[in-house]
Amino acid sequence: MKSNFATTTLALGLLLATQTFHPLQAAVSGWLNWRGPAQNGSAIEKNLPGKIDAKNALWTADFPGMSTAVIAKGKVYIMGYTGDGPQLKEGVACFDATTGKKVWEKLYLDFLSDTIYKRYATSAPTIDPETGNVYIQDTQGIFAGFTPDGKLLWEHSMMEEYGRLTFPNGRSASPVIDDDLVITRGITANWGAHGPASDRFYAFDKKSGEIVWASTPGAQPKDNSFSHPVLAVLDGKRVLYAATGDGAVVGLNARTGQPIFRVPLFKAGINSSVLVHKNDKIIAIYGTPYEPGQMVALKIPQVTPTNSTDPIVVERKQVELWSNQIRTSTSSPILVGDRVYVTSEVGDLVCVDANTGNVLWKLKLGIEQRNSSPIYADGKIYAPILNDPSTGESGDEAGGGHGALYVIEPTDTEGKIIAKATLEGRCYGTPTAYGGKIYMQTTKKLYCWGSKDSAPKNEDSGAVASSISGAPATQLQIIPAELLLQPGESVSFHIRSLDKNGLTVEQNIDSKKVKWASFIPPTAKVKATMKASFDENGKLTAAPDKVPSAGAFEATFTTADGKEIKGYIRGRVLPGLPIKQDFEAFTLTETTTNTVEQPTPFAYPPLPWIGARFKFEVRDKDGSKALTKTVDNPFFRRATIFMGTPWLKNYTIEADVMSDGNKRKMSDIGLINQRYKILLKGNEKTLEINSNEELFKYSVPFNWLPNVWYHLKTRVDVAADGSGVVRAKAWKKDEAEPTAWTHEVPVKQAHTTGCPGLFGFSPQDMRVFVDNVSVGAN
């Protein structure tokens, strides 16, 4: 079959050229993101190898993972991991594209995650077409930017700064670049309006790392999702389309984060990336290993949201064009002209007519599939399969096994296998085709096939969209949009005006001409203000008082034609050490309305704390007030709170803790110290120190009782050589503190910083309680 694939290597550039945007020439060419130059798994590369074998690879590298290589200027960038057990590190490495020589790497220890079976490096790096800079997101939520030669530009701990959650499947989103923005996603439980756990998108300035917007386009998630956004144009707006953890397909404004529409499709989260066909339909696919799913085509909804935070919910029946019974849980489809190819959940490579949804043919490759997606280039499909069927192996543990990479020639009537390579390690990643070479990572190594002398078919990466508008300004965009300050600390802002579509009208507004006022959103459950003030130059300075606070500000600017336009920021002030909280100052003005208990007075937890809202409440307990775990929502049974900054170190944290229950049924309660979790485990009757549920977990017996207050205390000591010891002790609150530590765990390479926090897990609806929290310097 001949493809009508466009001659440019960036389909978005063609879309933008026909709209009101102004394309700029890209400075960097290559395969810059895991979905390829056309955002759909297709490329115009030529002279790619048709015969591949694991033994005749051009080169291999011992860098296992589940990622996809991205390539620019003769360099290959890919996520991966090294080491094992507590010393396992995940991150990005750069290799010479021709020789496979490692040029640089940046790796991070896992922390506070429940990732299992070495399900690391599921995301892919993304290369900025303007600068060549490289952006990554690790499994534990490290989100960072690097220069092409590996120099760190900026770094965020999305878990500690925005409440990003981790999951046993390890699925992590790959960043996407839009002009000056780098966008990522994840399920987060932050603070304030973003306190409830939800699948959110975040945009940062790609050069400074400052946050530009955050968006919540979906409902309560049912699973995490790493569906990669597709950039497009809709009604004059730069938009992105993606599937979400609540089982929907959403569209939002890529410049402002404003949700536009949401189409619910499935009762579980959707992980596969969507396709945009002929710029008028979205093709999505969903399913799980245990439940039926579908492939469905949706007419792109033409709707206008009524506010800046809520999408228009569109019923599937209003926009469905066709559907079929092909399903997959995590593999993504690709688009070649009017043909969709996907490796289904049961290991079939399937060809579908994108106009009608008719299944044209199926080709059995294996018995199951996870994550890996095919690509198309040079008239061939390169399709990985999780387990090579010829080996008789099955299962999806990342550590061993053999996957396979097929080379297939497609027509409208069949797919013909012309080569198959049995590879060391299972195939979770997606291949890359660029410069006459094919790259493929397994859970054992990175492979490269092709000729040393091959050159890319087209060195022009097409257009990079510029988001400049000549329309009237209707709103302000203030950067950073969210901030964290210490008492007395100051910050200045970059302020620009946008038109109604979110495009930039004026890039740099004089901050002296902007008026600021404290702002309490009408929907705020806690009516609070941030203890900070603006000076005449538009600089915000936190009050010197060592008191935590949180709130928002409204900015007003008068345009040249006399029109007032507004913008908003929100922020927190956290005083650093010491931190003390006994909850006695809280007034219990709220009343529970759930169905699992009688109406009970409560107060919301401290507003500046991340991850606390709806998971904990302040209630009366034993004659005083205490932080109390909620149990009415099963999704919130496991809860982590962060109450400081990620750069704190060398501190001791302690608190009074208790669990409801009986001799057979209790919950878990603990503290977080410098990226280590110290837990009293109820049903196991142990004191545990962990930083990962599988790789770093050590416990000692501790026979604690239900409905009895205990005091839990921990510190982390780090030596000059980077090694350390995590120490913990627990005792009944009304008894004297023991001299010796109850549990001490030596660490070869210790975490040197980390946000203090609290943890509660109530799997059997037994509440846990925390009181008299104290964090102080060692």
mmCIF file of C-alpha atoms in Angstrom, residues 2-281:
data_model
loop_
_atom_site.group_PDB
_atom_site.id
_atom_site.type_symbol
_atom_site.label_atom_id
_atom_site.label_comp_id
_atom_site.label_asym_id
_atom_site.label_seq_id
_atom_site.Cartn_x
_atom_site.Cartn_y
_atom_site.Cartn_z
ATOM 1 C CA LYS A 2 1.300 3.450 -0.860
ATOM 2 C CA SER A 3 1.035 6.058 1.881
ATOM 3 C CA ASN A 4 -0.145 9.607 1.300
ATOM 4 C CA PHE A 5 2.082 10.688 4.189
ATOM 5 C CA ALA A 6 2.917 14.405 3.941
ATOM 6 C CA THR A 7 6.309 15.460 2.668
ATOM 7 C CA THR A 8 7.002 17.602 5.671
ATOM 8 C CA THR A 9 8.300 15.887 8.781
ATOM 9 C CA LEU A 10 6.097 17.903 11.082
ATOM 10 C CA ALA A 11 2.419 17.669 10.291
ATOM 11 C CA LEU A 12 1.609 20.300 12.869
ATOM 12 C CA GLY A 13 3.629 22.822 10.921
ATOM 13 C CA LEU A 14 1.343 22.346 7.906
ATOM 14 C CA LEU A 15 -1.736 22.792 10.073
ATOM 15 C CA LEU A 16 -0.398 25.959 11.591
ATOM 16 C CA ALA A 17 0.571 27.387 8.228
ATOM 17 C CA THR A 18 -3.102 27.306 7.186
ATOM 18 C CA GLN A 19 -4.291 28.998 10.371
ATOM 19 C CA THR A 20 -3.552 32.327 12.040
ATOM 20 C CA PHE A 21 -0.199 31.191 13.438
ATOM 21 C CA HIS A 22 3.240 32.089 12.200
ATOM 22 C CA PRO A 23 5.501 29.063 11.619
ATOM 23 C CA LEU A 24 9.208 29.501 12.312
ATOM 24 C CA GLN A 25 11.915 27.322 10.819
ATOM 25 C CA ALA A 26 13.146 24.605 13.198
ATOM 26 C CA ALA A 27 16.807 24.748 14.157
ATOM 27 C CA VAL A 28 16.977 21.056 15.074
ATOM 28 C CA SER A 29 15.885 18.103 12.959
ATOM 29 C CA GLY A 30 15.364 14.477 13.855
ATOM 30 C CA TRP A 31 12.973 12.081 15.559
ATOM 31 C CA LEU A 32 12.262 14.492 18.419
ATOM 32 C CA ASN A 33 9.481 12.777 20.386
ATOM 33 C CA TRP A 34 8.377 9.200 20.773
ATOM 34 C CA ARG A 35 5.414 9.525 18.385
ATOM 35 C CA GLY A 36 7.700 10.783 15.633
ATOM 36 C CA PRO A 37 7.733 13.876 13.417
ATOM 37 C CA ALA A 38 4.065 13.553 12.393
ATOM 38 C CA GLN A 39 2.844 12.747 15.930
ATOM 39 C CA ASN A 40 1.353 9.472 14.714
ATOM 40 C CA GLY A 41 4.144 6.876 14.494
ATOM 41 C CA SER A 42 4.899 7.479 10.790
ATOM 42 C CA ALA A 43 7.991 8.876 9.102
ATOM 43 C CA ILE A 44 9.308 9.460 5.572
ATOM 44 C CA GLU A 45 12.678 7.823 6.242
ATOM 45 C CA LYS A 46 14.187 5.708 3.450
ATOM 46 C CA ASN A 47 16.882 3.037 3.166
ATOM 47 C CA LEU A 48 15.974 1.412 6.437
ATOM 48 C CA PRO A 49 17.075 -2.149 7.141
ATOM 49 C CA GLY A 50 14.614 -4.788 6.017
ATOM 50 C CA LYS A 51 16.503 -7.731 7.486
ATOM 51 C CA ILE A 52 17.308 -7.518 11.172
ATOM 52 C CA ASP A 53 18.791 -9.979 13.611
ATOM 53 C CA ALA A 54 19.916 -9.591 17.188
ATOM 54 C CA LYS A 55 23.361 -10.941 16.258
ATOM 55 C CA ASN A 56 24.045 -8.494 13.415
ATOM 56 C CA ALA A 57 23.046 -5.239 15.116
ATOM 57 C CA LEU A 58 25.179 -2.225 14.233
ATOM 58 C CA TRP A 59 25.651 -1.740 17.967
ATOM 59 C CA THR A 60 24.064 -2.515 21.318
ATOM 60 C CA ALA A 61 24.291 -0.816 24.701
ATOM 61 C CA ASP A 62 23.613 -2.214 28.155
ATOM 62 C CA PHE A 63 20.908 0.277 29.046
ATOM 63 C CA PRO A 64 17.603 -1.505 29.762
ATOM 64 C CA GLY A 65 14.211 0.145 29.866
ATOM 65 C CA MET A 66 10.767 0.505 28.319
ATOM 66 C CA SER A 67 11.438 3.742 26.491
ATOM 67 C CA THR A 68 11.736 5.044 22.942
ATOM 68 C CA ALA A 69 14.844 6.673 21.490
ATOM 69 C CA VAL A 70 14.725 10.255 20.254
ATOM 70 C CA ILE A 71 17.425 11.498 17.896
ATOM 71 C CA ALA A 72 18.938 14.808 16.841
ATOM 72 C CA LYS A 73 22.312 15.921 15.472
ATOM 73 C CA GLY A 74 23.871 12.477 15.584
ATOM 74 C CA LYS A 75 22.897 11.809 19.201
ATOM 75 C CA VAL A 76 20.431 9.291 20.628
ATOM 76 C CA TYR A 77 18.630 10.133 23.880
ATOM 77 C CA ILE A 78 16.654 7.491 25.758
ATOM 78 C CA MET A 79 15.363 6.712 29.233
ATOM 79 C CA GLY A 80 16.671 3.653 31.053
ATOM 80 C CA TYR A 81 17.925 2.312 34.350
ATOM 81 C CA THR A 82 21.049 0.797 35.860
ATOM 82 C CA GLY A 83 21.791 -1.148 39.015
ATOM 83 C CA ASP A 84 19.491 -3.242 41.148
ATOM 84 C CA GLY A 85 17.765 -3.228 44.513
ATOM 85 C CA PRO A 86 18.251 -0.075 46.576
ATOM 86 C CA GLN A 87 20.890 1.160 44.107
ATOM 87 C CA LEU A 88 18.646 1.063 41.020
ATOM 88 C CA LYS A 89 18.779 4.414 39.228
ATOM 89 C CA GLU A 90 16.590 5.665 36.401
ATOM 90 C CA GLY A 91 17.138 8.524 34.006
ATOM 91 C CA VAL A 92 18.310 9.633 30.584
ATOM 92 C CA ALA A 93 21.420 8.656 28.641
ATOM 93 C CA CYS A 94 22.912 10.082 25.444
ATOM 94 C CA PHE A 95 24.644 7.822 22.898
ATOM 95 C CA ASP A 96 26.457 8.467 19.642
ATOM 96 C CA ALA A 97 23.931 7.463 16.973
ATOM 97 C CA THR A 98 26.517 5.702 14.783
ATOM 98 C CA THR A 99 28.838 4.003 17.284
ATOM 99 C CA GLY A 100 26.648 3.539 20.342
ATOM 100 C CA LYS A 101 29.263 5.136 22.590
ATOM 101 C CA LYS A 102 27.701 6.624 25.703
ATOM 102 C CA VAL A 103 28.252 10.391 25.758
ATOM 103 C CA TRP A 104 26.566 11.301 29.057
ATOM 104 C CA GLU A 105 23.873 10.189 31.449
ATOM 105 C CA LYS A 106 21.861 11.611 34.322
ATOM 106 C CA LEU A 107 20.305 9.075 36.682
ATOM 107 C CA TYR A 108 18.159 9.387 39.799
ATOM 108 C CA LEU A 109 17.341 7.051 42.671
ATOM 109 C CA ASP A 110 13.718 6.020 43.027
ATOM 110 C CA PHE A 111 11.901 7.321 46.089
ATOM 111 C CA LEU A 112 8.527 6.998 47.787
ATOM 112 C CA SER A 113 7.100 4.983 44.900
ATOM 113 C CA ASP A 114 5.186 1.726 44.660
ATOM 114 C CA THR A 115 6.668 0.768 41.278
ATOM 115 C CA ILE A 116 7.182 -2.999 40.989
ATOM 116 C CA TYR A 117 8.805 -5.524 38.636
ATOM 117 C CA LYS A 118 11.361 -2.963 37.428
ATOM 118 C CA ARG A 119 8.703 -1.096 35.485
ATOM 119 C CA TYR A 120 11.000 1.886 35.049
ATOM 120 C CA ALA A 121 11.814 4.118 32.084
ATOM 121 C CA THR A 122 8.344 3.875 30.529
ATOM 122 C CA SER A 123 8.492 7.448 29.261
ATOM 123 C CA ALA A 124 10.642 8.860 26.465
ATOM 124 C CA PRO A 125 12.706 12.054 26.341
ATOM 125 C CA THR A 126 11.570 14.927 24.129
ATOM 126 C CA ILE A 127 13.881 17.209 22.126
ATOM 127 C CA ASP A 128 13.065 20.870 21.615
ATOM 128 C CA PRO A 129 13.189 21.673 17.858
ATOM 129 C CA GLU A 130 14.310 25.230 18.588
ATOM 130 C CA THR A 131 17.237 24.633 20.975
ATOM 131 C CA GLY A 132 17.942 20.901 20.932
ATOM 132 C CA ASN A 133 17.415 20.797 24.690
ATOM 133 C CA VAL A 134 16.180 17.498 26.145
ATOM 134 C CA TYR A 135 13.287 17.053 28.599
ATOM 135 C CA ILE A 136 12.455 14.024 30.728
ATOM 136 C CA GLN A 137 10.066 12.726 33.374
ATOM 137 C CA ASP A 138 11.150 9.834 35.597
ATOM 138 C CA THR A 139 8.865 7.291 37.243
ATOM 139 C CA GLN A 140 9.126 8.946 40.672
ATOM 140 C CA GLY A 141 8.239 12.325 39.151
ATOM 141 C CA ILE A 142 11.575 14.037 38.527
ATOM 142 C CA PHE A 143 10.814 16.408 35.639
ATOM 143 C CA ALA A 144 13.907 18.082 34.213
ATOM 144 C CA GLY A 145 15.461 19.855 31.245
ATOM 145 C CA PHE A 146 19.015 19.422 29.932
ATOM 146 C CA THR A 147 21.158 20.982 27.247
ATOM 147 C CA PRO A 148 22.177 18.642 24.404
ATOM 148 C CA ASP A 149 25.490 18.016 26.179
ATOM 149 C CA GLY A 150 23.832 17.090 29.464
ATOM 150 C CA LYS A 151 23.982 20.300 31.502
ATOM 151 C CA LEU A 152 20.996 20.613 33.844
ATOM 152 C CA LEU A 153 18.726 23.547 32.967
ATOM 153 C CA TRP A 154 16.170 23.081 35.736
ATOM 154 C CA GLU A 155 14.535 20.320 37.725
ATOM 155 C CA HIS A 156 11.237 19.750 39.529
ATOM 156 C CA SER A 157 10.174 17.024 41.945
ATOM 157 C CA MET A 158 6.590 16.754 40.726
ATOM 158 C CA MET A 159 5.720 14.503 43.674
ATOM 159 C CA GLU A 160 6.952 16.876 46.368
ATOM 160 C CA GLU A 161 6.007 20.129 44.614
ATOM 161 C CA TYR A 162 2.663 19.208 43.004
ATOM 162 C CA GLY A 163 1.601 15.981 44.718
ATOM 163 C CA ARG A 164 2.185 13.659 41.762
ATOM 164 C CA LEU A 165 1.227 10.050 42.536
ATOM 165 C CA THR A 166 3.045 6.879 41.514
ATOM 166 C CA PHE A 167 1.521 3.520 40.599
ATOM 167 C CA PRO A 168 2.789 -0.101 40.528
ATOM 168 C CA ASN A 169 2.620 -0.151 36.713
ATOM 169 C CA GLY A 170 5.220 2.648 36.560
ATOM 170 C CA ARG A 171 3.559 4.332 33.591
ATOM 171 C CA SER A 172 4.932 7.864 33.210
ATOM 172 C CA ALA A 173 4.132 10.505 30.623
ATOM 173 C CA SER A 174 6.590 11.783 28.026
ATOM 174 C CA PRO A 175 6.904 15.585 27.722
ATOM 175 C CA VAL A 176 5.645 17.458 24.668
ATOM 176 C CA ILE A 177 6.949 20.788 23.322
ATOM 177 C CA ASP A 178 4.722 23.603 22.101
ATOM 178 C CA ASP A 179 6.656 26.758 21.166
ATOM 179 C CA ASP A 180 8.058 28.057 24.478
ATOM 180 C CA LEU A 181 6.219 25.490 26.617
ATOM 181 C CA VAL A 182 7.118 21.978 27.736
ATOM 182 C CA ILE A 183 4.005 20.096 28.815
ATOM 183 C CA THR A 184 3.728 17.019 31.011
ATOM 184 C CA ARG A 185 0.961 15.211 32.828
ATOM 185 C CA GLY A 186 0.198 12.920 35.754
ATOM 186 C CA ILE A 187 -2.299 12.232 38.506
ATOM 187 C CA THR A 188 -1.670 14.781 41.225
ATOM 188 C CA ALA A 189 -3.162 15.730 44.603
ATOM 189 C CA ASN A 190 -1.833 19.226 45.165
ATOM 190 C CA TRP A 191 -3.385 21.926 47.398
ATOM 191 C CA GLY A 192 -6.444 24.158 47.267
ATOM 192 C CA ALA A 193 -8.584 23.682 44.168
ATOM 193 C CA HIS A 194 -6.042 21.138 42.922
ATOM 194 C CA GLY A 195 -6.193 19.159 46.159
ATOM 195 C CA PRO A 196 -8.510 16.374 44.929
ATOM 196 C CA ALA A 197 -6.559 13.700 43.054
ATOM 197 C CA SER A 198 -7.045 14.168 39.310
ATOM 198 C CA ASP A 199 -5.323 13.572 35.979
ATOM 199 C CA ARG A 200 -3.720 16.958 35.288
ATOM 200 C CA PHE A 201 -1.630 18.601 32.597
ATOM 201 C CA TYR A 202 1.145 21.058 33.476
ATOM 202 C CA ALA A 203 2.934 23.514 31.188
ATOM 203 C CA PHE A 204 6.307 25.013 32.094
ATOM 204 C CA ASP A 205 8.499 27.584 30.398
ATOM 205 C CA LYS A 206 10.985 25.330 28.615
ATOM 206 C CA LYS A 207 13.971 27.581 29.350
ATOM 207 C CA SER A 208 13.348 28.713 32.935
ATOM 208 C CA GLY A 209 11.276 25.806 34.238
ATOM 209 C CA GLU A 210 8.669 28.191 35.688
ATOM 210 C CA ILE A 211 5.088 26.938 35.652
ATOM 211 C CA VAL A 212 2.789 28.647 33.132
ATOM 212 C CA TRP A 213 -0.474 26.773 33.641
ATOM 213 C CA ALA A 214 -2.067 23.696 35.213
ATOM 214 C CA SER A 215 -5.233 22.086 33.892
ATOM 215 C CA THR A 216 -7.767 19.557 35.191
ATOM 216 C CA PRO A 217 -9.825 18.532 32.145
ATOM 217 C CA GLY A 218 -11.245 15.271 33.515
ATOM 218 C CA ALA A 219 -13.291 13.723 36.298
ATOM 219 C CA GLN A 220 -11.982 11.599 39.165
ATOM 220 C CA PRO A 221 -9.437 9.202 37.637
ATOM 221 C CA LYS A 222 -9.771 5.443 37.692
ATOM 222 C CA ASP A 223 -6.159 4.781 36.696
ATOM 223 C CA ASN A 224 -3.055 6.686 35.695
ATOM 224 C CA SER A 225 -2.487 7.409 32.011
ATOM 225 C CA PHE A 226 0.553 8.071 29.845
ATOM 226 C CA SER A 227 -1.405 8.811 26.682
ATOM 227 C CA HIS A 228 0.803 11.210 24.719
ATOM 228 C CA PRO A 229 -0.887 14.501 23.721
ATOM 229 C CA VAL A 230 -1.346 15.377 20.056
ATOM 230 C CA LEU A 231 -0.961 19.061 19.150
ATOM 231 C CA ALA A 232 -3.362 20.503 16.582
ATOM 232 C CA VAL A 233 -5.448 23.567 15.721
ATOM 233 C CA LEU A 234 -9.142 23.955 16.521
ATOM 234 C CA ASP A 235 -11.173 27.097 15.836
ATOM 235 C CA GLY A 236 -8.078 29.293 15.820
ATOM 236 C CA LYS A 237 -6.721 27.817 19.042
ATOM 237 C CA ARG A 238 -3.593 25.781 19.574
ATOM 238 C CA VAL A 239 -4.969 22.644 21.251
ATOM 239 C CA LEU A 240 -3.859 19.281 22.491
ATOM 240 C CA TYR A 241 -5.870 16.065 22.451
ATOM 241 C CA ALA A 242 -5.240 13.148 24.794
ATOM 242 C CA ALA A 243 -6.886 10.241 26.552
ATOM 243 C CA THR A 244 -7.141 10.451 30.323
ATOM 244 C CA GLY A 245 -7.173 8.436 33.522
ATOM 245 C CA ASP A 246 -10.934 8.877 33.880
ATOM 246 C CA GLY A 247 -11.590 6.960 30.643
ATOM 247 C CA ALA A 248 -12.220 9.953 28.391
ATOM 248 C CA VAL A 249 -10.766 11.817 25.432
ATOM 249 C CA VAL A 250 -10.190 15.493 26.124
ATOM 250 C CA GLY A 251 -9.220 18.620 24.257
ATOM 251 C CA LEU A 252 -7.646 21.649 25.914
ATOM 252 C CA ASN A 253 -6.015 24.884 24.887
ATOM 253 C CA ALA A 254 -2.282 24.204 24.713
ATOM 254 C CA ARG A 255 -1.419 27.848 25.416
ATOM 255 C CA THR A 256 -3.582 28.389 28.512
ATOM 256 C CA GLY A 257 -4.617 24.925 29.693
ATOM 257 C CA GLN A 258 -8.304 25.825 29.419
ATOM 258 C CA PRO A 259 -10.302 22.571 29.070
ATOM 259 C CA ILE A 260 -12.472 22.626 25.941
ATOM 260 C CA PHE A 261 -14.248 19.278 25.754
ATOM 261 C CA ARG A 262 -14.380 15.861 27.376
ATOM 262 C CA VAL A 263 -15.885 12.755 25.766
ATOM 263 C CA PRO A 264 -16.311 9.864 28.278
ATOM 264 C CA LEU A 265 -15.613 6.473 26.694
ATOM 265 C CA PHE A 266 -14.553 3.838 29.205
ATOM 266 C CA LYS A 267 -14.948 2.797 32.831
ATOM 267 C CA ALA A 268 -11.168 2.527 33.281
ATOM 268 C CA GLY A 269 -8.284 4.826 32.405
ATOM 269 C CA ILE A 270 -7.137 5.043 28.771
ATOM 270 C CA ASN A 271 -3.393 4.821 28.129
ATOM 271 C CA SER A 272 -3.128 4.619 24.357
ATOM 272 C CA SER A 273 -2.304 7.825 22.495
ATOM 273 C CA VAL A 274 -4.952 9.163 20.138
ATOM 274 C CA LEU A 275 -4.683 9.866 16.425
ATOM 275 C CA VAL A 276 -5.980 12.874 14.498
ATOM 276 C CA HIS A 277 -7.182 11.909 11.004
ATOM 277 C CA LYS A 278 -7.774 14.574 8.333
ATOM 278 C CA ASN A 279 -7.976 17.176 11.123
ATOM 279 C CA ASP A 280 -11.667 16.386 11.672
ATOM 280 C CA LYS A 281 -11.703 13.209 13.727
#
